[in-house]
């Protein structure tokens, strides 16, 4: 028996579409994304933007510069004639991990870059933005046509790259501010007592949607305007019958797990997870606090009382896996998740998605929290609340071909030891949200907006 | 569309078969396996048998005691009335990793157990062996019938457990002896020059067998007399067209990779692999030596000149993956491997398999090396040379159910961060060799007899 | 035989002197010191002032706040009625290491204190300075008289404490800026060639002054207006005949040591030093750079060509010790140094000392470098160039009594594993410079302005 | 004022004495010492003798070989014509730390030397012993006379070196066996209750002997038959009035310190000590156990109930220092100790000393424990119970000259970061015991028989 894989020439159709409206729409999208990045920093000082609290995270200022470097290094320097780099030294400072693009400033020391100043980095952004505008407006035919679809593709990739960093800016600054006992407001008085007013239906326990499985298509196809290389090729998988929790696991359910000794019972844990739990002294999700007057957690707005009906967040893969075992369930595979999510119409460009995702700035962060599930006959909370851990190791799809050149390092070299998360969080830009998106992190990492949805085999 | 998974009651048929011949055949298998373990230690001193050169490895003496403890703790103490443990303290000393069976002696300090002495451990083995013989001979009807098939199953599991440790005894002592510049014989003079007499055909490059893929059954079914829980349930997978190298990658090919800068070119490596390669200072496979008069390596027989036509061995997943990328190929998935191997008649109990596997003792270790491939129109070297890294993360099969009780920890809790190896090495007991066998190790580990076979998508 | 130790009541005489001029002179000294601290930050941005490049060092902003906290916590809160702390949270943030004053923000994470902002810290300084001025001006009789000399003593101690931090601000920011390839000016072109114009007399080799030894008084006596507890009691020591290098060891001499294999010859090193040298990969002093066009080093002004005639600086005790052994000499003991220095009239308050010490701000850092020795018949460069490592472990003097209360932790608890440095560097405030001053650091530390002078036994 | 130092030619007189009786007495001493070493291993198996529980400690077998290597490498190979080394490979395996004698097997991996076997190491000892006997008997005039006193001196040094290793063999095997829950006998039943029968006078508190101080001679002079280079030159020091506890601090007193929060009160500790205490989780001396039925500790005989009247042992410098501070006392300097001890007639070769020191084998270890103090008007327990921590950093005496050649590394390179212990323990060979002996260890180390005696300044 033979069967088809997805189109090998993955970007052929949409690159044509893009080329049609190049002069205006691409630039407009560029400017909207770039502006959005800066809006996110509203309320942060230059000092805040220098914080790096762990090697995994980067300073806000570094994010601002690195995303700019991406356009300068991979587009302007390669394709725009006569472009002069803003500062030759920045190539060393703001290359993230591209071995093929040369040496880099050590990742764990990004917080030591007091120089260039924020002011200088903002000037760098403006310089590159102007060059990009100039280039896109004046020479679309020369520049974009001649270079085939690669230039357009790289530009769109750069926008999605920047959107990924928008989310990282939020998770990184949240972690950094959590390391300082001073400076985050305390909202626990104002909302005190609200923990009791939750939707009781949520606590009646999980209900599941059943899926019969079979041969299914997964991955990004030609109808998707943008996707990373790791989402391709679209291909068929065989899915066994399973069911999926209609909603995300909540803080209240997590408390029950904790009260039942979840963090002390080795039999619930993977071996590596148990060692991690013990060596790190985990007793609750990241940012939770067990205080005299009740459970609290740190949000991007400050310290708040724990809301039991809200999806649990900031947990590692190991914790998610242990919880699932405690609940006589398991984590879904990434294909089960994608197969189930396909029924919920979030393909395409998600224009109408009802998500919580990234549309406020740091000073108005109230919505950067997962929301309570609405009552539904089907699956809810697929997008825009928390990233959902799956049991799937991040690995190449059959026939996977990395991007060419330096961009081959974008995803491919991380295909080991990391686990796929699906969906999208309250901090994820809406345009990043699609059924085929494969986010990935190490199983011990907790600083992302990561939660879980239960699954079972039938 | 619905489809069938393998039998959920995985051991029903063969447990009946076992029960028929219990009194004699089970005991005979038990004794043969136990004797084999001791034979392997021939040529090792009590001092050698205490060596622990890293936390991953254990002393030979500890292996001897732990495999004995397995039968004592999970069979005799549970099912054999009136059995008195040899020594109550051994439960703490020789439990490996079973959290549900209590506290354990710290794994990295197994080399500090000068007491009990080897003599005492051998007496322990004899004591348990006699109790087992007594129990199996005198009370088969009472003991084995009443406890259903669990007792038989656990006993057979214990034998396979012991066979796994037989292989580990060899890999562990090899590593330990490699840490001492003294005491291993040097055979490089005797065989000098043989490196040039290799089969030239081997160097004409890889040839591949093509497989059309489709829906295939994988995992252990009822026809398999024994399999670990992680090999079950037998289930269907969808396999995309691929081809597989007819033979294993050789030392000569690995040298070419090295000469082409394989260990210095970041672009060939996974990100984690590259960091590991640099921090560990890898420049060649484990046990290789770059000496003035040519390449050599340490074998269980001593130091020998490198033979280019022999399969490469003692490489990590990261190295295997980098080599495959260098060769414009990739590692196979575990299901591609199993699907391809099924055509080669190695199912059942492999009574007639032409493998090199474990049938000599330590003092006659000449055959504990992978062998040169024979010419063939199909796949060769599937079994008995080296374990073959696959790109598959070790994870549960759909509908996976762990063993019950403490044995649930046998495989299930290791299903994270490790990669599956298939086939079986020159140090693997023949009865361990079957198409569905899933060996697993961390991607940085190199002290097993691990090599690779290339694959490509079609 | 009996003999006298120094006065146990160490501050009795000078406290009287202080009390006479309290209203004006103390406040004036306070304000001068506090102003000086701020002047040092001239040229540094808020971002620069957040840098912490290693646990040993602290951000400039933290120094600004901690020195303020010292006066608030140990004077205003204890002795000034009705004083209200600026911010209760600062006690946790800016306590350095006083266990008796409660929990503290983790030392390695001082760089994560983006909040309070620099602006807020400056307001804190102003608030405390005003309170201090108010308190000292309005209530000298009530406040200072009633509390005996303790208040005056603590205030003066606070000033010296602040002066110590003035020096640390410079060494810490120098280290932090050295971790960033960007932002420090390069002066190697401008001064190129100057390396050849050095004073040749310097290179004629060391000459020594001889000292006959005998019983000598060391430590701070009543005639010293201020000294730390560890400098007391003044007591007698027996000094054996020795000689002392007339000047400091130079960069040129250090180059000779390097060229002679100094960093590769184990026999020159202490065992701990050799391990440190190898594990850290030392090959030259900190901040030196071996570049194509010659040796250079980083100064607080930027990168400069190495000047051979200038005292070597930024070396560890281990390196100093190895150099001395290479030179057939040894390091002096702290008492040899003090005994020799006493002949050079630097006692008292050193009003007229011709030192290079701290009298410029960061933006005019040209003088923060050790200077070339002048020709002399006696010892030169005792003060104001580099701290001089001695072979003396930092330990209590006979009859040592720590300060009372929290201040007991000021010096006493560090009397293990550290070595005494004598003299004072180009970054040391002049008022800190006196023969009895005992600076101390761990033998592996290099980021202070530390150098050496040779000694020999006669 | 001038004064005399001790003789620079430190060994001149005693080398003559030795030369007189060379043929017989030196060989006799050699054989007695070598035999004694082997006697100590009585009761240990070849497996026991392979144990290495930490990098600081070495396997018994390694001690046996290394002490032999010392004679082979530094005497036979250098001075005995026609001597053929037992095995050329041993030079790499059994060199301890002599950089000038070439590369060495890594210290932390001495426990991996299963080969050579114990049997082979014993043959090595016999081979070298026979060569030494042959050499000393047949050619005393040629060999010893021609090489001046260096040969004799090295030989005697080798004997003292071996005696040092005799003590280390005991402390190292004690530590190794303590890491195994199995194999050491439990004597807590037999002697139960004895903890109450202690000498009550001991608990009436410390009494002190007063010393007026003055100029004193310290270090080894010509009258001492043997001393290490670090004990020389004999020289004068100035000692201030002090008093010294008449006996050692006891377990009972240590319990009082513990009950008073000694291990929880930061203010009692040096800063480095407090960090060590917390990171290591110290709560009691090494080898103590807080069990349901009372305090116990591990001795070389097995587990025993704690005896309160016995000197406390197996404490670090940090603990000793904290205890002293708690007791309103301090540790003595090494010169205070030596000055005080000189009055107790333990100079010379201590033939008649009433010590507990090393005169039993491992199988009869009952006396390898510190003993209860006897009533006395003066100092007791100076020798043969526990090594006494002093506050003196291990540093060179004025005019110190290391041994020549490789032996320069014997003591000199360790003169940093270590503290001097004086006296001698129950495991110290009697011939090692003398007032000028300077033992030294790092302040965190606890596995030696180390305790303390209190001191105060007057």
Coordinates of N, CA, C and O in Angstrom, one line a residue, chain C residues 29 120 153 170 177 200 237-238 242 302 338 378:
Chain C
X29 N 32.4 65.7 57.4 CA 33.0 64.5 56.9 C 32.0 63.5 56.3 O 32.2 62.9 55.3
X120 N 15.0 55.6 42.7 CA 14.5 55.4 44.0 C 15.7 55.2 45.0 O 15.6 55.7 46.2
X153 N 31.5 56.5 67.1 CA 32.4 55.5 66.6 C 31.7 54.8 65.4 O 32.3 54.5 64.4
X170 N 34.5 50.5 42.2 CA 35.4 50.5 41.0 C 35.9 49.2 40.6 O 35.9 48.9 39.4
X177 N 32.3 45.3 33.4 CA 32.4 45.8 32.0 C 33.4 45.0 31.2 O 33.3 44.9 30.0
X200 N 64.1 52.8 32.0 CA 64.9 51.6 31.9 C 65.4 51.2 33.3 O 65.7 50.0 33.5
X237 N 55.4 42.0 68.2 CA 55.8 40.8 67.5 C 57.3 40.7 67.4 O 58.0 41.7 67.5
X238 N 57.7 39.5 67.1 CA 59.2 39.3 67.0 C 59.4 39.1 65.5 O 58.8 38.2 64.8
X242 N 65.1 40.5 57.6 CA 64.6 40.3 56.3 C 64.9 41.5 55.4 O 65.4 42.5 55.9
X302 N 39.4 52.0 29.6 CA 39.3 51.3 28.3 C 40.5 50.4 28.1 O 41.3 50.2 29.0
X338 N 54.4 45.9 57.7 CA 54.0 47.0 58.6 C 55.3 47.6 59.3 O 55.4 48.8 59.4
X378 N 65.1 54.4 49.4 CA 64.3 53.5 50.3 C 63.1 52.9 49.6 O 63.1 52.7 48.4

